[in-house]
PDB file of C-alpha atoms in Angstrom:
ATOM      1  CA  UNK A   1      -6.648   8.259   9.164  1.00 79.00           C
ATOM      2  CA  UNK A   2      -7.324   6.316  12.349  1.00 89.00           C
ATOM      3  CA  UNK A   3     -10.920   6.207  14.119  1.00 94.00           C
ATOM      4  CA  UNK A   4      -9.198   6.868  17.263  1.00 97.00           C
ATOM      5  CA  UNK A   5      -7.747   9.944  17.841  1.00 98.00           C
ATOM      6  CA  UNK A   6      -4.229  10.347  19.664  1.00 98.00           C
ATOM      7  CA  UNK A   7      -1.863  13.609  20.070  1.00 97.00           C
ATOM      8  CA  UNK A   8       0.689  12.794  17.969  1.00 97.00           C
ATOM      9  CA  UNK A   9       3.218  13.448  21.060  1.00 97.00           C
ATOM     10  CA  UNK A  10       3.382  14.472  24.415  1.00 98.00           C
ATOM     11  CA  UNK A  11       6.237  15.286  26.520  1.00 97.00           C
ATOM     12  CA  UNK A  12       7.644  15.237  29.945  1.00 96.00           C
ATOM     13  CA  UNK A  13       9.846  16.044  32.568  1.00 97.00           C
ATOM     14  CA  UNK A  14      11.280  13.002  34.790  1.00 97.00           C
ATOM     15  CA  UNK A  15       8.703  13.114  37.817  1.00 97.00           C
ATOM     16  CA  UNK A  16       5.711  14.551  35.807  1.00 97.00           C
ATOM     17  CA  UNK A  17       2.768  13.221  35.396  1.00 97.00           C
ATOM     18  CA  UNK A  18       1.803  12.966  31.684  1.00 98.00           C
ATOM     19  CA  UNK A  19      -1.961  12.001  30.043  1.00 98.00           C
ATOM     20  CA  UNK A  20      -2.588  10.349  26.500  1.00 98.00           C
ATOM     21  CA  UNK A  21      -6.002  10.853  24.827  1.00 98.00           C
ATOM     22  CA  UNK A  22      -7.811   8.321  23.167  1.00 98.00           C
ATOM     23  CA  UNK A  23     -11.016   9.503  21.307  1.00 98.00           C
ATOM     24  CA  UNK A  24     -13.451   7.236  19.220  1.00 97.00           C
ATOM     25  CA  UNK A  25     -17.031   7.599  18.572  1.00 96.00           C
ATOM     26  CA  UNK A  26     -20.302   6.455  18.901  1.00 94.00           C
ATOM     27  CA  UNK A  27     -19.042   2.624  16.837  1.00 96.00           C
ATOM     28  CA  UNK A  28     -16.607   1.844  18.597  1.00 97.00           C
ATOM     29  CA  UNK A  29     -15.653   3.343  22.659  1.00 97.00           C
ATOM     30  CA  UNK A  30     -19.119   5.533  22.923  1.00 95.00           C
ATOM     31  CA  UNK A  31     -20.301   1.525  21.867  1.00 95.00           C
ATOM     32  CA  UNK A  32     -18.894   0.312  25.870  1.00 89.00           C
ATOM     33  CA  UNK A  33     -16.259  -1.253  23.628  1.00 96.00           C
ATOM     34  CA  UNK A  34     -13.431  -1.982  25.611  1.00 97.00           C
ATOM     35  CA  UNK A  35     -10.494   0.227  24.969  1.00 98.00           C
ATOM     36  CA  UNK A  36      -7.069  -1.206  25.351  1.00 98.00           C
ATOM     37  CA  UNK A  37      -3.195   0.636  25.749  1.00 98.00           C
ATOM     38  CA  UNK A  38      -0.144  -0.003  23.948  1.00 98.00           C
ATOM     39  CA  UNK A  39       3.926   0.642  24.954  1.00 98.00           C
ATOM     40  CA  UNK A  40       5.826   0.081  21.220  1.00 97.00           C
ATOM     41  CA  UNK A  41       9.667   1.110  21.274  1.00 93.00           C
ATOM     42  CA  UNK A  42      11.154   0.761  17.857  1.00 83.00           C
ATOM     43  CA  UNK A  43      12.502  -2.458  16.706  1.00 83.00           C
ATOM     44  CA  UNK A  44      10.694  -4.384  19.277  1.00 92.00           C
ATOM     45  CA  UNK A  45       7.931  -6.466  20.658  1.00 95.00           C
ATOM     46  CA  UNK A  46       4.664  -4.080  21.233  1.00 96.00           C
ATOM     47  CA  UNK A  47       3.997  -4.617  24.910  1.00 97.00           C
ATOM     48  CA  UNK A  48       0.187  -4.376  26.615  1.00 97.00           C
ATOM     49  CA  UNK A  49       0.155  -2.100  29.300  1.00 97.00           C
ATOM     50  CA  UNK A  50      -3.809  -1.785  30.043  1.00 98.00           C
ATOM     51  CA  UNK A  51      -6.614  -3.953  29.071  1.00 97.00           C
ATOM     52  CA  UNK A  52     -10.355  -3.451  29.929  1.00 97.00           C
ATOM     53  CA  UNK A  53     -10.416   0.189  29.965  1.00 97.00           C
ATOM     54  CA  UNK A  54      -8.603   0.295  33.403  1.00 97.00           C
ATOM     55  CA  UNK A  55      -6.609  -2.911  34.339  1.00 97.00           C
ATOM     56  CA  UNK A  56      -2.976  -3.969  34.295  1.00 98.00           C
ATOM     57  CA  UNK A  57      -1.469  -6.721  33.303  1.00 96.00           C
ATOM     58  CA  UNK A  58       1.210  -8.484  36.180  1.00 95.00           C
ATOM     59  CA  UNK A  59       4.486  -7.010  35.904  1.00 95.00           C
ATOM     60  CA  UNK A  60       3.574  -3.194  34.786  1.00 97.00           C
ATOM     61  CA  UNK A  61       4.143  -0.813  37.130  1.00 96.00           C
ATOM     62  CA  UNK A  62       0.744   0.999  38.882  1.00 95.00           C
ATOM     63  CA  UNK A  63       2.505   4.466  37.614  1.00 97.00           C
ATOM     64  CA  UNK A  64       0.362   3.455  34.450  1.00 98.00           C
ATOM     65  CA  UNK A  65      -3.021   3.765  34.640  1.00 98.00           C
ATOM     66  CA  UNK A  66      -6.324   3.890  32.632  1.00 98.00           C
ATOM     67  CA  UNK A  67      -9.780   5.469  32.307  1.00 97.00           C
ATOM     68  CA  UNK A  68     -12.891   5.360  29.544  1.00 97.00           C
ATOM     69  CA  UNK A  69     -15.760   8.004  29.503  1.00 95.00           C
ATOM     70  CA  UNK A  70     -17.978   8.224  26.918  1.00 95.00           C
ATOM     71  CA  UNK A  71     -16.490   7.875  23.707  1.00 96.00           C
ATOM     72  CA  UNK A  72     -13.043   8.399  24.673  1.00 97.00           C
ATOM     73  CA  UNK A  73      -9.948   6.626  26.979  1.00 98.00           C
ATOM     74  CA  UNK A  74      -7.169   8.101  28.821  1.00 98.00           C
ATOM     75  CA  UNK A  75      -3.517   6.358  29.886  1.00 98.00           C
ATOM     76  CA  UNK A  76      -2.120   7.954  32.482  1.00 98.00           C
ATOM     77  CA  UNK A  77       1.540   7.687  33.279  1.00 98.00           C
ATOM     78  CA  UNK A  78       2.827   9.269  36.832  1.00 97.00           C
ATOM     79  CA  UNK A  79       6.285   9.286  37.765  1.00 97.00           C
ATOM     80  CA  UNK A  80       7.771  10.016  34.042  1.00 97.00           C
ATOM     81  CA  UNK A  81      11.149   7.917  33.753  1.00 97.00           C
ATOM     82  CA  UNK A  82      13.255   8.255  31.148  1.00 96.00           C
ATOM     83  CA  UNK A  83      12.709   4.068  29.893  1.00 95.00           C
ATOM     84  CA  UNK A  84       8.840   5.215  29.520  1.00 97.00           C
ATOM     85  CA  UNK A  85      10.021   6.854  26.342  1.00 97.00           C
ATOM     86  CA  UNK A  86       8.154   5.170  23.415  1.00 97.00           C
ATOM     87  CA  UNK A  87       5.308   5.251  21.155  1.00 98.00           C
ATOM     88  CA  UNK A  88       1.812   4.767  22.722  1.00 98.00           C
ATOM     89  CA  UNK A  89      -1.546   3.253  21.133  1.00 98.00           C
ATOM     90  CA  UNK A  90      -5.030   2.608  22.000  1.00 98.00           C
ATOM     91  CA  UNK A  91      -6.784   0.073  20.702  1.00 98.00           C
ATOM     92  CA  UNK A  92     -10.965  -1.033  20.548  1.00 98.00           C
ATOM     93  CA  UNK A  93     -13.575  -2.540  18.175  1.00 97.00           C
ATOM     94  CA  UNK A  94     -15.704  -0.480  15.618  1.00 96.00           C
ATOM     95  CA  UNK A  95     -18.755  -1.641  14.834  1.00 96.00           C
ATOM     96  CA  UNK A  96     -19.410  -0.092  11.703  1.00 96.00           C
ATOM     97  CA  UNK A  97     -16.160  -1.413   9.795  1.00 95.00           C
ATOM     98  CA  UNK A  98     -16.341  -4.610  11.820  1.00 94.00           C
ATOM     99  CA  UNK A  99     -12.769  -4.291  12.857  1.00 95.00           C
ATOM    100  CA  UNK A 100     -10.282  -4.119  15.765  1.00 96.00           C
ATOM    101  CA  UNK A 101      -8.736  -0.754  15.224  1.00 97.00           C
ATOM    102  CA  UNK A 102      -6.036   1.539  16.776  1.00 97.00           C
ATOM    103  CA  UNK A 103      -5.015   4.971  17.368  1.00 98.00           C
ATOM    104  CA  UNK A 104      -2.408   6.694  14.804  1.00 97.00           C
ATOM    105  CA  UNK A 105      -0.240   6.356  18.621  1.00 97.00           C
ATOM    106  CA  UNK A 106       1.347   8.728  20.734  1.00 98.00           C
ATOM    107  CA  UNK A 107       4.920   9.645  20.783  1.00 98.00           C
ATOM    108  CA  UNK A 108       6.276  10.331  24.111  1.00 98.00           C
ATOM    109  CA  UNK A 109       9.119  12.298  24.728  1.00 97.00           C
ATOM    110  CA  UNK A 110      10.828  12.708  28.001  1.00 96.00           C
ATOM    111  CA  UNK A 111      12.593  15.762  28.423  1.00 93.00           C
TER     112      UNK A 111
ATOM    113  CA  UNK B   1       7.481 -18.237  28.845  1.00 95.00           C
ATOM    114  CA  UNK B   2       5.400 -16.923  25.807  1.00 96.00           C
ATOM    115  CA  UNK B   3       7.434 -16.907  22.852  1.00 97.00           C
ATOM    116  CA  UNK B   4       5.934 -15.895  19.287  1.00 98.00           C
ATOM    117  CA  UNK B   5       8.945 -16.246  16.125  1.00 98.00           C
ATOM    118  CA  UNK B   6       7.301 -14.734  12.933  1.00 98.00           C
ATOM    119  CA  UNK B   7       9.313 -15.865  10.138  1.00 98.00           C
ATOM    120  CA  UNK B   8       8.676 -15.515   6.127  1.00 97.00           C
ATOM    121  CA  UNK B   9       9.290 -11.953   5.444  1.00 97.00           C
ATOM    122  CA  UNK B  10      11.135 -10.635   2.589  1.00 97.00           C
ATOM    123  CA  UNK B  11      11.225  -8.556  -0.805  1.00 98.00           C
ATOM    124  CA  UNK B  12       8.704  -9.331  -3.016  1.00 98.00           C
ATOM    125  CA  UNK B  13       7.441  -7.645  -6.283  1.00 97.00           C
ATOM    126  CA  UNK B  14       3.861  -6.165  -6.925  1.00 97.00           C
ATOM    127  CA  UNK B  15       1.730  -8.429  -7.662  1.00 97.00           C
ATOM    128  CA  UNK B  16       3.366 -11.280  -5.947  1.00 98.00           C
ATOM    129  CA  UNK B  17       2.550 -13.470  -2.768  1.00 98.00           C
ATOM    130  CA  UNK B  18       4.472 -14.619   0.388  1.00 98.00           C
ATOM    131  CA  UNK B  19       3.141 -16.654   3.569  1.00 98.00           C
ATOM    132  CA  UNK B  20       4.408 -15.546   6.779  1.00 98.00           C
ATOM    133  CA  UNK B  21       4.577 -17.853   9.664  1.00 98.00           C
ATOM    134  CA  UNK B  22       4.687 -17.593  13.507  1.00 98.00           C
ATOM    135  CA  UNK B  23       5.767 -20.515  15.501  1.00 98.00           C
ATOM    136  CA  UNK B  24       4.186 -20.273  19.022  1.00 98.00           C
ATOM    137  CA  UNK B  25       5.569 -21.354  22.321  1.00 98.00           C
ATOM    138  CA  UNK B  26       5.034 -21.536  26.184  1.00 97.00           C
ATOM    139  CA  UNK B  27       1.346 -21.387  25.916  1.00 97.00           C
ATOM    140  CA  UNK B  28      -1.846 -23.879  25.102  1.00 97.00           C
ATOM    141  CA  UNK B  29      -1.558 -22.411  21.480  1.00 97.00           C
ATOM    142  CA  UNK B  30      -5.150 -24.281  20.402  1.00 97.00           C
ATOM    143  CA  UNK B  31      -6.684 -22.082  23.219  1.00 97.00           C
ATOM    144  CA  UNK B  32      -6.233 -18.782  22.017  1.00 97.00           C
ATOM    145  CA  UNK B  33      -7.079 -16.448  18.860  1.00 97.00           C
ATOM    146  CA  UNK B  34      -4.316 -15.299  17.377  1.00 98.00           C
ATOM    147  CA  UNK B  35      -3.546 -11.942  15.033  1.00 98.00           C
ATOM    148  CA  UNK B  36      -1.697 -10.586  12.505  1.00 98.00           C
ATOM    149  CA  UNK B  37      -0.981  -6.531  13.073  1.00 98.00           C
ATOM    150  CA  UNK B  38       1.278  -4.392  10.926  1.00 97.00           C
ATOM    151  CA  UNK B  39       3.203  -1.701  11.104  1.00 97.00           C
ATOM    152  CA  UNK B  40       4.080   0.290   8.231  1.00 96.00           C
ATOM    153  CA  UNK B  41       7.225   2.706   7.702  1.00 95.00           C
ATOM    154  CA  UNK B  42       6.677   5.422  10.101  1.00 93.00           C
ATOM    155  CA  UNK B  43       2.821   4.834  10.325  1.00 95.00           C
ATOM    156  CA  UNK B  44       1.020   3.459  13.823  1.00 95.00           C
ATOM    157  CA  UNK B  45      -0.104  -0.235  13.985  1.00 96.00           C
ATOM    158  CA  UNK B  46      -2.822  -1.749  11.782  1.00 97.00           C
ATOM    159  CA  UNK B  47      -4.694  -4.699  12.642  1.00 97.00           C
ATOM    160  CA  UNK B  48      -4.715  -7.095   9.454  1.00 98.00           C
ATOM    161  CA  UNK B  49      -6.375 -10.329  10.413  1.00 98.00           C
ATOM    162  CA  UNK B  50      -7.185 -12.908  13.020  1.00 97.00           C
ATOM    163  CA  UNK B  51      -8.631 -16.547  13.812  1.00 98.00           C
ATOM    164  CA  UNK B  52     -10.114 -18.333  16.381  1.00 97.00           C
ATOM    165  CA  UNK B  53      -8.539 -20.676  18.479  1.00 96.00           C
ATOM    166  CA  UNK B  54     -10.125 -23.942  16.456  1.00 95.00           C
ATOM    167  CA  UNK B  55      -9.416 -21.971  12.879  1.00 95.00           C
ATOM    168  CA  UNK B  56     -13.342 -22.036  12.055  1.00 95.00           C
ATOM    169  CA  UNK B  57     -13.406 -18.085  12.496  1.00 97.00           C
ATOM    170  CA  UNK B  58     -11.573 -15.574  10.505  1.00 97.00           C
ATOM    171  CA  UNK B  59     -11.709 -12.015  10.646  1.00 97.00           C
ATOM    172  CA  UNK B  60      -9.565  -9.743   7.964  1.00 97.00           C
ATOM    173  CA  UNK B  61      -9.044  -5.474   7.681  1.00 96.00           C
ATOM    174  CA  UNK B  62     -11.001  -4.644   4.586  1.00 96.00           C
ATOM    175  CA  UNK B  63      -7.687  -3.556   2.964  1.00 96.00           C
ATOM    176  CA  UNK B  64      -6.654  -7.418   2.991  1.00 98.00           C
ATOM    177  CA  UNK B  65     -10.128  -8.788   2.415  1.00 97.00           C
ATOM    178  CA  UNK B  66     -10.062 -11.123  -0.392  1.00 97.00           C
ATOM    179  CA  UNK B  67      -6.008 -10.677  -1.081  1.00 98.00           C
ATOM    180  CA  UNK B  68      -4.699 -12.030   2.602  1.00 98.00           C
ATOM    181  CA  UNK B  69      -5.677 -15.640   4.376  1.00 98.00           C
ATOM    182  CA  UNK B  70      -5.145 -16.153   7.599  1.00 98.00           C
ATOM    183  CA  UNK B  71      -4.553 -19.754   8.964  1.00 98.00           C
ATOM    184  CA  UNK B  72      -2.989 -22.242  11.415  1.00 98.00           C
ATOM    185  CA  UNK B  73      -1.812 -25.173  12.288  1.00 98.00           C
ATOM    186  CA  UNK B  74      -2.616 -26.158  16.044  1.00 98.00           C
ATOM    187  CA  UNK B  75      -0.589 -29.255  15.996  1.00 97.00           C
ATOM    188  CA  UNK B  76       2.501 -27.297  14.680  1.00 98.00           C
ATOM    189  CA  UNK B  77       1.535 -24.437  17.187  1.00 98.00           C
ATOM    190  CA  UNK B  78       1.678 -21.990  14.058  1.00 98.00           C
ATOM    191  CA  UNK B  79       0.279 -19.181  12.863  1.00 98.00           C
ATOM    192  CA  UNK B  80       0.252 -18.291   8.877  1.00 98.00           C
ATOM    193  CA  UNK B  81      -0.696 -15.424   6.910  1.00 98.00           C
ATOM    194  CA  UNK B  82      -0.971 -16.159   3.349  1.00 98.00           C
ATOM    195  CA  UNK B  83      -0.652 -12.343   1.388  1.00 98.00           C
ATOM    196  CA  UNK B  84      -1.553 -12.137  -2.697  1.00 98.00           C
ATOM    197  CA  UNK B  85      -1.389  -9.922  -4.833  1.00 98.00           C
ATOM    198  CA  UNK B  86       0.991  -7.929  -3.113  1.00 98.00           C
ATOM    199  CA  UNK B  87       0.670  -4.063  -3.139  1.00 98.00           C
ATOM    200  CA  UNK B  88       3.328  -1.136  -2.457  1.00 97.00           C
ATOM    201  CA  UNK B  89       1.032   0.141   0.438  1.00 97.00           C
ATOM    202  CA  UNK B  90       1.050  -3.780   2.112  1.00 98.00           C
ATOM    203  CA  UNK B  91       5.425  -3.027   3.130  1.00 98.00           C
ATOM    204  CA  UNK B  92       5.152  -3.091   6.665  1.00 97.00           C
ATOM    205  CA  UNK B  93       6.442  -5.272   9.551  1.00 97.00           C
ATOM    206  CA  UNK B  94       4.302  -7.741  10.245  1.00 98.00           C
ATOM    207  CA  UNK B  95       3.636  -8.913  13.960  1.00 98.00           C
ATOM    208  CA  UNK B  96       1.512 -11.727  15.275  1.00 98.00           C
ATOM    209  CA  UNK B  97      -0.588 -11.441  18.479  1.00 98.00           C
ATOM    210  CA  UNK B  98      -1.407 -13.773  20.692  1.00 97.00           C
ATOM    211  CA  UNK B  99      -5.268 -13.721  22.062  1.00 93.00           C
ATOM    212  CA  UNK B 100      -7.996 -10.954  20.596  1.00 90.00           C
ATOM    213  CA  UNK B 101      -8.898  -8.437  21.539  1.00 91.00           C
ATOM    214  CA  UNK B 102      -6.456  -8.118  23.903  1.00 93.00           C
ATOM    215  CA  UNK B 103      -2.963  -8.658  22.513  1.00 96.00           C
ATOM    216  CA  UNK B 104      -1.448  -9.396  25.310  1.00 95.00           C
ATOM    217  CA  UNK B 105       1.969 -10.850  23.765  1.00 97.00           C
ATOM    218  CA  UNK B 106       3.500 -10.068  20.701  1.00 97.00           C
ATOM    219  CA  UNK B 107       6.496 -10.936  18.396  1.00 97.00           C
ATOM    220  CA  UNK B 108       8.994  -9.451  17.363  1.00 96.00           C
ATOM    221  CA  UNK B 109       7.854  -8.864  13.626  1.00 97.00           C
ATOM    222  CA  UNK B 110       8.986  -9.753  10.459  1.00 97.00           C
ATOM    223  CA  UNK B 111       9.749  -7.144   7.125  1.00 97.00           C
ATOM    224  CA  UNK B 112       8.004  -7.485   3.851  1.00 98.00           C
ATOM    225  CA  UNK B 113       8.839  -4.914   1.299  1.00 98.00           C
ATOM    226  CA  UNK B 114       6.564  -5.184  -1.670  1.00 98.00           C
ATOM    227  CA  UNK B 115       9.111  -2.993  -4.238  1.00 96.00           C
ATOM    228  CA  UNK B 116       9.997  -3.887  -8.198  1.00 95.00           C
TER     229      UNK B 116
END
């Protein structure tokens, strides 16, 4: 079981706007640990899409976007395209088990 | 171009060990902590271990601690991860990361099946 919480799946129309949960606790994001978002497909190379709670790396597309209040984080995605089906994860640091730890990770499903 | 190559995985039995290794390209390699995350068969991503850029600094997931040794070789530009006394629960593909704690590049993994 993961110290931060994710829907296991959200879904979709092409055009919609679609939100992904991330919630922690008081050890790690409620700790101004920085909170940090995931794009996996199957069979491939994870890919960073947000890093620092809000920014983007060059190269993904400003239809992804982040936010961090409290002891949760939020990924965004406007837009919805089909190729933005995958599996999503947050990641941060927890204090208490001294480790960099993920989310159990999103599964988004375009319709 | 950042390129990561893990390399090493395989079928082991319980009990037994296997070093996994990721060659490292397109980058100052020496410069960066590095990671190994895992991924389980239809389970999310686990974090498993990292290093500092020099080697002097390790950091391991208390379900490796003491089994698992991460290490690396900055003339080589590698990455290893030493695993012992191999467990069913440890099958997983194994990916290393480049920089912590943002993994901003990864490979693209490598199986180990722990299995008798």
């Amino acid at each position: 079981q993961s110290v931060l919480t994710q829907p296991p799946s959200v879904s979709g129309a092409p055009g919609q706007r679609v939100t992904i949960s991330c919630t922690g606790s008081s050890s790690n994001i409620g700790a101004r640990y920085d909170v940090y978002w995931y794009q996996h497909l199957p069979g491939t190379a994870p890919k960073l899409l947000i890093y620092v709670n809000t920014n983007r790396p060059s190269g993904v597309p400003d239809r992804f976007s982040g936010s961090k209040s409290g002891t949760s984080a939020s990924l965004v995605i406007t837009g919805l395209q089909a190729e933005d089906e995958a599996d999503y994860y947050c990641q941060s640091y927890d204090s208490s088990l001294s480790e960099w730890v993920f989310g159990g990770g999103t599964k988004l499903t375009v319709l | 171009e950042v390129q990561l190559v893990e390399s090493g995985g395989g079928l082991v039995q319980p009990g037994g060990s296997l070093r996994l290794s990721c060659t490292a390209s397109g980058f100052t390699f020496s410069s960066y902590a590095m990671s190994w995350v895992r991924q389980a068969p239809g389970k999310g991503l686990e974090w498993v271990s990292g290093i500092s850029g020099g080697g002097g600094a390790t950091y391991y997931a208390d379900s490796v601690r003491g089994r698992f040794t991460i290490s690396r070789d900055n003339s080589k530009t590698t990455l290893y991860l030493q695993m012992s006394s191999l467990r069913a629960e440890d099958t997983a593909v194994y990916y290393c990361a480049k920089d912590i704690p943002r993994f901003d590049y990864w490979g693209q993994g490598t199986l180990v099946t722990v299995s008798s």
